[in-house]
Short mmCIF file of C-alpha atoms in Angstrom, two decimals:
data_model
loop_
_atom_site.label_atom_id
_atom_site.label_comp_id
_atom_site.label_asym_id
_atom_site.label_seq_id
_atom_site.Cartn_x
_atom_site.Cartn_y
_atom_site.Cartn_z
CA UNK A 1119 41.74 200.00 -292.37
CA UNK A 1120 39.49 202.79 -293.39
CA UNK A 1121 39.15 204.57 -296.89
CA UNK A 1122 40.01 208.38 -295.94
CA UNK A 1123 43.54 207.47 -296.86
CA UNK A 1124 42.03 206.33 -300.46
CA UNK A 1125 39.52 209.46 -300.07
CA UNK A 1126 43.09 210.88 -299.84
CA UNK A 1127 44.85 209.49 -302.62
CA UNK A 1128 41.70 209.77 -304.96
CA UNK A 1129 41.88 213.51 -304.40
CA UNK A 1130 45.02 213.37 -307.51
CA UNK A 1131 44.46 210.52 -308.97
CA UNK A 1132 41.77 207.12 -309.82
CA UNK A 1133 42.63 204.32 -307.70
CA UNK A 1134 41.35 200.66 -308.88
CA UNK A 1135 40.35 198.15 -306.81
CA UNK A 1136 43.87 195.76 -307.24
CA UNK A 1137 46.17 199.35 -306.55
CA UNK A 1138 44.19 199.40 -303.75
CA UNK A 1139 44.45 196.00 -302.79
CA UNK A 1140 48.15 196.46 -302.87
CA UNK A 1141 48.64 199.38 -300.45
CA UNK A 1142 46.31 197.96 -297.92
CA UNK A 1143 48.23 194.85 -297.34
CA UNK A 1144 51.44 196.28 -297.29
CA UNK A 1145 50.46 198.82 -295.18
CA UNK A 1146 49.10 198.49 -290.72
CA UNK A 1147 47.08 200.24 -288.79
CA UNK A 1148 48.01 201.15 -285.27
CA UNK A 1149 46.65 203.18 -282.75
CA UNK A 1150 48.23 205.51 -280.42
CA UNK A 1151 47.17 206.61 -276.35
CA UNK A 1152 47.09 210.00 -276.52
CA UNK A 1153 50.65 211.16 -274.91
CA UNK A 1154 51.89 207.89 -277.06
CA UNK A 1155 55.37 208.41 -278.93
CA UNK A 1156 54.84 207.76 -282.15
CA UNK A 1157 58.66 208.44 -283.63
CA UNK A 1158 61.17 208.22 -280.98
CA UNK A 1159 64.24 210.51 -280.63
CA UNK A 1160 67.24 209.20 -282.35
CA UNK A 1161 65.49 206.30 -284.09
CA UNK A 1162 66.40 205.53 -287.98
CA UNK A 1163 62.50 205.07 -288.60
CA UNK A 1164 62.24 205.00 -291.99
CA UNK A 1165 58.17 205.13 -292.14
CA UNK A 1166 55.51 207.31 -293.17
CA UNK A 1167 51.97 207.85 -291.50
CA UNK A 1168 48.61 208.49 -292.14
CA UNK A 1169 46.45 210.08 -289.17
CA UNK A 1170 43.22 208.20 -289.76
CA UNK A 1171 41.50 210.37 -286.66
CA UNK A 1172 43.78 211.98 -284.11
CA UNK A 1173 46.57 214.69 -283.39
CA UNK A 1174 50.29 214.82 -283.42
CA UNK A 1175 52.81 216.96 -282.12
CA UNK A 1176 56.62 216.96 -283.17
CA UNK A 1177 58.79 218.12 -281.48
CA UNK A 1178 63.00 219.24 -281.93
CA UNK A 1179 64.78 217.67 -279.31
CA UNK A 1180 68.31 219.02 -278.65
CA UNK A 1181 72.35 218.11 -278.41
CA UNK A 1182 71.07 219.03 -274.41
CA UNK A 1183 68.02 216.85 -273.76
CA UNK A 1184 65.84 220.79 -275.22
CA UNK A 1185 63.42 219.28 -276.78
CA UNK A 1186 60.91 222.89 -278.37
CA UNK A 1187 57.48 222.28 -280.01
CA UNK A 1188 57.80 222.87 -284.11
CA UNK A 1189 55.05 221.41 -285.69
CA UNK A 1190 51.40 220.12 -285.89
CA UNK A 1191 49.73 217.15 -287.89
CA UNK A 1192 45.78 216.86 -287.69
CA UNK A 1193 43.30 214.51 -289.09
CA UNK A 1194 42.52 217.73 -290.45
CA UNK A 1195 45.61 218.76 -292.79
CA UNK A 1196 49.12 217.51 -292.96
CA UNK A 1197 48.20 213.78 -292.83
CA UNK A 1198 51.37 212.78 -293.44
CA UNK A 1199 53.85 212.17 -290.64
CA UNK A 1200 57.47 210.66 -291.04
CA UNK A 1201 61.40 211.91 -289.05
CA UNK A 1202 62.02 213.05 -293.02
CA UNK A 1203 66.01 213.34 -291.96
CA UNK A 1204 65.80 209.46 -291.17
CA UNK A 1205 63.70 208.75 -294.95
CA UNK A 1206 66.01 210.92 -296.48
CA UNK A 1207 69.52 211.54 -294.84
CA UNK A 1208 69.30 208.14 -293.44
CA UNK A 1209 70.40 209.46 -289.98
CA UNK A 1210 68.72 208.51 -286.54
CA UNK A 1211 66.15 210.90 -286.10
CA UNK A 1212 66.45 214.36 -284.71
CA UNK A 1213 62.35 214.71 -283.94
CA UNK A 1214 59.49 213.44 -281.40
CA UNK A 1215 56.22 212.75 -282.47
CA UNK A 1216 54.24 211.77 -279.51
CA UNK A 1217 50.10 212.08 -279.81
CA UNK A 1218 48.07 214.80 -278.43
CA UNK A 1219 44.59 212.49 -277.85
CA UNK A 1220 44.01 209.80 -278.88
CA UNK A 1221 45.18 209.00 -282.77
CA UNK A 1222 44.72 205.54 -285.39
CA UNK A 1223 47.30 205.79 -287.72
CA UNK A 1224 48.41 204.38 -291.30
CA UNK A 1225 51.91 202.94 -291.35
CA UNK A 1226 53.97 202.20 -294.52
CA UNK A 1227 56.74 201.24 -295.11
CA UNK A 1228 59.52 204.07 -297.20
CA UNK A 1229 60.19 201.16 -299.15
CA UNK A 1230 56.77 199.48 -299.94
CA UNK A 1231 55.98 203.41 -301.05
CA UNK A 1232 59.13 203.01 -303.60
CA UNK A 1233 57.32 199.88 -304.56
CA UNK A 1234 53.88 201.34 -304.61
CA UNK A 1235 55.11 203.91 -307.16
CA UNK A 1236 57.14 201.86 -309.75
CA UNK A 1237 53.93 199.00 -309.36
CA UNK A 1238 51.73 202.67 -310.20
CA UNK A 1239 53.67 205.23 -310.99
CA UNK A 1240 50.34 207.80 -310.11
CA UNK A 1241 51.55 207.24 -307.04
CA UNK A 1242 54.40 209.32 -307.07
CA UNK A 1243 51.57 212.13 -308.76
CA UNK A 1244 49.64 212.06 -305.36
CA UNK A 1245 53.19 211.75 -303.50
CA UNK A 1246 54.19 215.24 -304.83
CA UNK A 1247 51.21 216.93 -304.65
CA UNK A 1248 50.51 216.12 -301.39
CA UNK A 1249 54.14 216.73 -300.10
CA UNK A 1250 53.94 220.08 -302.07
CA UNK A 1251 50.60 221.04 -300.50
CA UNK A 1252 51.95 220.66 -296.89
CA UNK A 1253 55.32 222.06 -297.39
CA UNK A 1254 53.72 225.53 -298.75
CA UNK A 1255 50.74 225.59 -296.01
CA UNK A 1256 53.01 224.91 -293.21
CA UNK A 1257 55.08 227.72 -295.51
CA UNK A 1258 52.58 230.19 -295.52
CA UNK A 1259 52.09 229.59 -291.49
CA UNK A 1260 55.04 229.68 -290.30
CA UNK A 1261 55.86 232.84 -292.51
CA UNK A 1262 53.07 234.74 -290.94
CA UNK A 1263 54.56 233.34 -287.49
CA UNK A 1264 57.52 235.65 -288.00
CA UNK A 1265 56.62 237.84 -289.76
CA UNK A 1266 53.34 239.25 -287.28
CA UNK A 1267 53.27 239.64 -283.75
CA UNK A 1268 51.65 237.26 -281.35
CA UNK A 1269 48.04 238.64 -281.56
CA UNK A 1270 48.59 239.53 -285.16
CA UNK A 1271 49.84 235.04 -285.55
CA UNK A 1272 46.50 234.21 -283.34
CA UNK A 1273 44.48 235.60 -285.21
CA UNK A 1274 46.03 234.66 -288.71
CA UNK A 1275 44.89 230.86 -287.13
CA UNK A 1276 41.95 231.88 -285.46
CA UNK A 1277 40.72 232.86 -289.34
CA UNK A 1278 42.66 230.51 -291.51
CA UNK A 1279 42.48 227.85 -289.10
CA UNK A 1280 40.48 227.89 -286.51
CA UNK A 1281 40.93 223.82 -286.11
CA UNK A 1282 44.21 224.28 -285.02
CA UNK A 1283 42.82 226.50 -282.03
CA UNK A 1284 40.21 224.18 -281.10
CA UNK A 1285 42.43 221.01 -280.98
CA UNK A 1286 45.62 221.93 -279.86
CA UNK A 1287 45.92 222.85 -276.37
CA UNK A 1288 47.48 226.30 -276.31
CA UNK A 1289 49.93 224.93 -274.79
CA UNK A 1290 51.22 223.70 -277.12
CA UNK A 1291 50.85 226.52 -279.48
CA UNK A 1292 52.22 228.42 -277.01
CA UNK A 1293 55.07 226.30 -276.90
CA UNK A 1294 55.10 226.60 -280.79
CA UNK A 1295 55.16 230.30 -281.53
CA UNK A 1296 57.85 230.95 -278.33
CA UNK A 1297 56.13 231.89 -275.95
CA UNK A 1298 54.95 230.86 -272.15
CA UNK A 1299 51.68 229.12 -272.10
CA UNK A 1300 50.48 232.60 -269.45
CA UNK A 1301 51.57 234.91 -272.48
CA UNK A 1302 49.57 232.48 -275.34
CA UNK A 1303 47.20 232.97 -272.85
CA UNK A 1304 46.45 237.08 -271.87
CA UNK A 1305 47.20 237.38 -276.24
CA UNK A 1306 44.40 235.28 -276.68
#
């Protein structure tokens, strides 16, 4: 297993060799091909995935089968992926998560995470702080999207999160913004 997850945890707390060995024993490394579905719509998915490399798109699937891009996860930001409705509400997910490029993820089950937190309370600190950081960043991005014109929002992304525009295909960002890829191209 790579050390990217360990480095991420070490941003918030120290990691002993014993703790790291336990984490390695309760995780699975997965290689996901571009366009492959990581989290399938309507499944009960109680896993959390750490993106070691690659990027993913999360889509909300409506009752009539329409798909709407609602978020992105990359190895640079928003590295923890899950179907939160399955994870916390114990219901089949309304979302689908698909790889935008060949990717590598580290999979761990939610129950394993609970054991980590019981056995190593400092892991709980990592989970809380990392989740809060991602929430604050995603909230900022969404607030800029709804409170600015599409061209102002694209400018905001260029200045604050340029790697999103570099790594996420234009059509996917357009769908996320609720505009057509053609309109996105004109604005950009």
